[in-house]
Amino acid sequence: MKKILLFSILFFSLQIQAQTYIKVNALTTIFTIPNIGIETSIGKKSTFQFDILASMWKSINGKPAQFYTFIPEYRYHFKENYDGFYVGANIGATIFNFQKWNYLNTERYEKGFGYLLGASVGYQKKINDRFMLDCFVGGGHSQGFYKGYNIGTNTRYETAVHYNKSGEWIPYRGGVMVSYRLN
């Protein structure tokens, strides 16, 4: 995962003609779930962002709580890049060893992968020449493919032969990114 992030940062920072920001989500970092990203200009009113959200906790109170989410997003800015309101379209992937929200009071957890397809809306405000704040929310359709297990025995609780499937419309991104301009 570190190699993917390093490659992404290098790739986008080499685009000297475009403004590029490296970002950290202040809200998720408070909860020890880092969300880092990089955003670069691809047109007068368009940018591309790639971010990673990761909960590296093996467990919390004995319940699995580990997930990694990778989201590339196209953003359209109504004024100009990095100024004011924008909308975004994204598609992403996730890997998880986690207890679903509707199983929180049970001894069940899920291990698998999935995809995300959705949209974001946000507002960017420059603080000075180098720093910017990016406030955003987003969500869409999440489709997971997983195997369900019991926490104490690690035996499967469901009867799906290969993977069980779960799809839902949910909010899956949001926060305040503190952004630093690289070039």
Short mmCIF file of C-alpha atoms in Angstrom, two decimals:
data_model
loop_
_atom_site.label_atom_id
_atom_site.label_comp_id
_atom_site.label_asym_id
_atom_site.label_seq_id
_atom_site.Cartn_x
_atom_site.Cartn_y
_atom_site.Cartn_z
CA MET A 1 0.00 0.00 0.00
CA LYS A 2 2.86 2.40 0.81
CA LYS A 3 4.35 1.81 -2.65
CA ILE A 4 1.03 2.67 -4.34
CA LEU A 5 0.76 5.90 -2.35
CA LEU A 6 4.38 6.88 -3.05
CA PHE A 7 3.96 6.16 -6.77
CA SER A 8 0.75 8.24 -6.88
CA ILE A 9 2.41 11.20 -5.16
CA LEU A 10 5.42 11.02 -7.48
CA PHE A 11 3.30 10.68 -10.61
CA PHE A 12 1.13 13.67 -9.87
CA SER A 13 3.88 15.90 -8.52
CA LEU A 14 5.78 15.53 -11.79
CA GLN A 15 3.05 17.49 -13.58
CA ILE A 16 4.91 20.78 -13.22
CA GLN A 17 2.41 22.79 -15.28
CA ALA A 18 -0.44 21.94 -12.91
CA GLN A 19 -1.08 22.99 -9.35
CA THR A 20 -0.93 19.95 -7.11
CA TYR A 21 -2.03 19.65 -3.49
CA ILE A 22 -1.20 16.93 -1.00
CA LYS A 23 -3.98 16.54 1.59
CA VAL A 24 -4.74 15.09 5.02
CA ASN A 25 -8.26 14.74 6.41
CA ALA A 26 -8.26 16.43 9.82
CA LEU A 27 -11.54 14.84 10.97
CA THR A 28 -10.66 11.21 10.25
CA THR A 29 -7.14 11.67 11.62
CA ILE A 30 -8.62 12.68 14.99
CA PHE A 31 -10.22 9.21 15.09
CA THR A 32 -6.89 7.57 14.11
CA ILE A 33 -8.19 6.63 10.67
CA PRO A 34 -5.86 8.46 8.25
CA ASN A 35 -7.26 9.76 4.98
CA ILE A 36 -4.57 11.16 2.69
CA GLY A 37 -4.83 12.30 -0.89
CA ILE A 38 -3.43 14.22 -3.77
CA GLU A 39 -5.33 16.57 -6.09
CA THR A 40 -4.03 18.05 -9.35
CA SER A 41 -5.41 20.31 -12.08
CA ILE A 42 -6.42 18.68 -15.35
CA GLY A 43 -8.23 21.69 -16.85
CA LYS A 44 -9.38 25.24 -16.12
CA LYS A 45 -12.31 24.02 -13.99
CA SER A 46 -11.37 20.37 -13.53
CA THR A 47 -9.18 18.47 -11.09
CA PHE A 48 -8.41 14.85 -10.35
CA GLN A 49 -8.05 13.60 -6.79
CA PHE A 50 -6.88 10.22 -5.51
CA ASP A 51 -7.20 9.43 -1.84
CA ILE A 52 -6.77 6.52 0.53
CA LEU A 53 -8.73 6.01 3.74
CA ALA A 54 -7.34 3.36 6.08
CA SER A 55 -8.28 1.90 9.43
CA MET A 56 -5.29 -0.23 10.32
CA TRP A 57 -6.77 -1.39 13.63
CA LYS A 58 -6.75 -5.20 13.81
CA SER A 59 -9.60 -4.96 16.31
CA ILE A 60 -11.38 -2.58 18.67
CA ASN A 61 -12.78 -4.18 21.82
CA GLY A 62 -12.22 -7.60 20.26
CA LYS A 63 -14.16 -6.76 17.09
CA PRO A 64 -12.37 -6.58 13.71
CA ALA A 65 -12.04 -2.97 12.50
CA GLN A 66 -9.61 -3.03 9.57
CA PHE A 67 -10.35 -1.54 6.13
CA TYR A 68 -8.64 0.22 3.23
CA THR A 69 -10.49 2.38 0.70
CA PHE A 70 -8.99 3.74 -2.54
CA ILE A 71 -10.98 6.45 -4.38
CA PRO A 72 -10.07 8.29 -7.58
CA GLU A 73 -12.39 11.25 -8.23
CA TYR A 74 -13.00 13.72 -11.05
CA ARG A 75 -14.02 17.16 -9.78
CA TYR A 76 -15.74 20.02 -11.59
CA HIS A 77 -15.24 23.47 -10.00
CA PHE A 78 -17.94 26.08 -10.62
CA LYS A 79 -15.59 29.12 -10.45
CA GLU A 80 -12.04 27.92 -11.02
CA ASN A 81 -9.87 25.18 -9.58
CA TYR A 82 -9.35 25.27 -5.82
CA ASP A 83 -11.84 28.11 -5.27
CA GLY A 84 -15.37 27.67 -4.01
CA PHE A 85 -17.93 24.95 -4.65
CA TYR A 86 -17.33 21.79 -6.68
CA VAL A 87 -19.01 18.48 -7.48
CA GLY A 88 -17.19 15.21 -8.01
CA ALA A 89 -17.79 11.76 -9.46
CA ASN A 90 -15.88 8.80 -8.07
CA ILE A 91 -15.43 5.08 -8.31
CA GLY A 92 -13.35 3.22 -5.78
CA ALA A 93 -12.34 -0.07 -4.23
CA THR A 94 -12.25 -1.34 -0.67
CA ILE A 95 -10.71 -4.26 1.20
CA PHE A 96 -12.02 -5.05 4.67
CA ASN A 97 -11.92 -7.27 7.74
CA PHE A 98 -14.69 -5.49 9.56
CA GLN A 99 -17.95 -5.77 11.41
CA LYS A 100 -20.85 -4.31 9.40
CA TRP A 101 -22.85 -1.53 11.00
CA ASN A 102 -25.96 -3.72 11.33
CA TYR A 103 -24.00 -6.46 13.20
CA LEU A 104 -22.46 -4.23 15.88
CA ASN A 105 -24.19 -6.05 18.77
CA THR A 106 -23.39 -9.53 17.50
CA GLU A 107 -20.36 -11.83 17.32
CA ARG A 108 -20.27 -11.64 13.51
CA TYR A 109 -17.78 -9.95 11.19
CA GLU A 110 -17.07 -9.88 7.46
CA LYS A 111 -13.89 -10.29 5.46
CA GLY A 112 -13.81 -9.35 1.77
CA PHE A 113 -13.62 -6.64 -0.85
CA GLY A 114 -15.95 -4.29 -2.68
CA TYR A 115 -16.45 -1.32 -4.93
CA LEU A 116 -17.92 2.14 -4.46
CA LEU A 117 -19.63 4.32 -7.05
CA GLY A 118 -20.82 7.78 -6.11
CA ALA A 119 -20.55 11.54 -5.98
CA SER A 120 -19.21 14.28 -3.72
CA VAL A 121 -19.95 17.92 -3.12
CA GLY A 122 -17.49 20.27 -1.47
CA TYR A 123 -16.13 23.72 -0.91
CA GLN A 124 -12.48 24.77 -1.08
CA LYS A 125 -11.08 27.89 0.57
CA LYS A 126 -7.49 29.08 0.22
CA ILE A 127 -5.88 30.13 3.50
CA ASN A 128 -2.72 31.53 1.90
CA ASP A 129 -0.45 30.86 -1.08
CA ARG A 130 0.40 27.30 0.08
CA PHE A 131 -2.49 26.10 2.29
CA MET A 132 -6.14 25.41 1.55
CA LEU A 133 -9.11 23.80 3.32
CA ASP A 134 -11.36 21.36 1.45
CA CYS A 135 -14.69 20.58 3.17
CA PHE A 136 -16.63 17.76 1.49
CA VAL A 137 -19.26 15.03 1.83
CA GLY A 138 -20.05 12.18 -0.51
CA GLY A 139 -21.62 8.82 -0.89
CA GLY A 140 -23.27 6.47 -3.29
CA HIS A 141 -23.62 2.77 -3.89
CA SER A 142 -21.37 0.34 -2.04
CA GLN A 143 -21.23 -3.29 -3.16
CA GLY A 144 -19.38 -5.78 -0.98
CA PHE A 145 -18.32 -9.37 -1.60
CA TYR A 146 -17.45 -11.10 1.65
CA LYS A 147 -17.37 -14.19 3.79
CA GLY A 148 -19.03 -13.88 7.19
CA TYR A 149 -17.37 -15.32 10.29
CA ASN A 150 -18.09 -15.72 14.02
CA ILE A 151 -15.60 -13.81 16.16
CA GLY A 152 -14.94 -16.48 18.79
CA THR A 153 -14.67 -19.52 16.51
CA ASN A 154 -13.64 -18.01 13.14
CA THR A 155 -16.18 -20.34 11.49
CA ARG A 156 -18.49 -19.10 8.75
CA TYR A 157 -21.98 -18.13 9.86
CA GLU A 158 -23.56 -17.86 6.41
CA THR A 159 -24.13 -20.50 3.78
CA ALA A 160 -22.90 -18.76 0.61
CA VAL A 161 -20.67 -21.15 -1.36
CA HIS A 162 -18.11 -18.54 -2.44
CA TYR A 163 -18.85 -14.95 -1.44
CA ASN A 164 -21.92 -13.37 0.07
CA LYS A 165 -22.98 -10.03 -1.42
CA SER A 166 -24.26 -6.89 0.19
CA GLY A 167 -25.13 -3.63 -1.55
CA GLU A 168 -26.38 -0.42 -0.06
CA TRP A 169 -26.62 3.30 -0.67
CA ILE A 170 -24.54 4.99 2.03
CA PRO A 171 -22.43 8.07 2.77
CA TYR A 172 -18.82 6.87 2.57
CA ARG A 173 -16.66 9.97 2.48
CA GLY A 174 -16.45 13.35 4.12
CA GLY A 175 -14.37 15.64 6.24
CA VAL A 176 -12.05 18.60 6.14
CA MET A 177 -8.84 18.13 4.15
CA VAL A 178 -5.94 20.36 5.12
CA SER A 179 -4.16 20.81 1.80
CA TYR A 180 -0.61 21.91 0.98
CA ARG A 181 0.37 23.09 -2.52
CA LEU A 182 3.46 21.26 -3.82
CA ASN A 183 4.32 23.54 -6.76
#
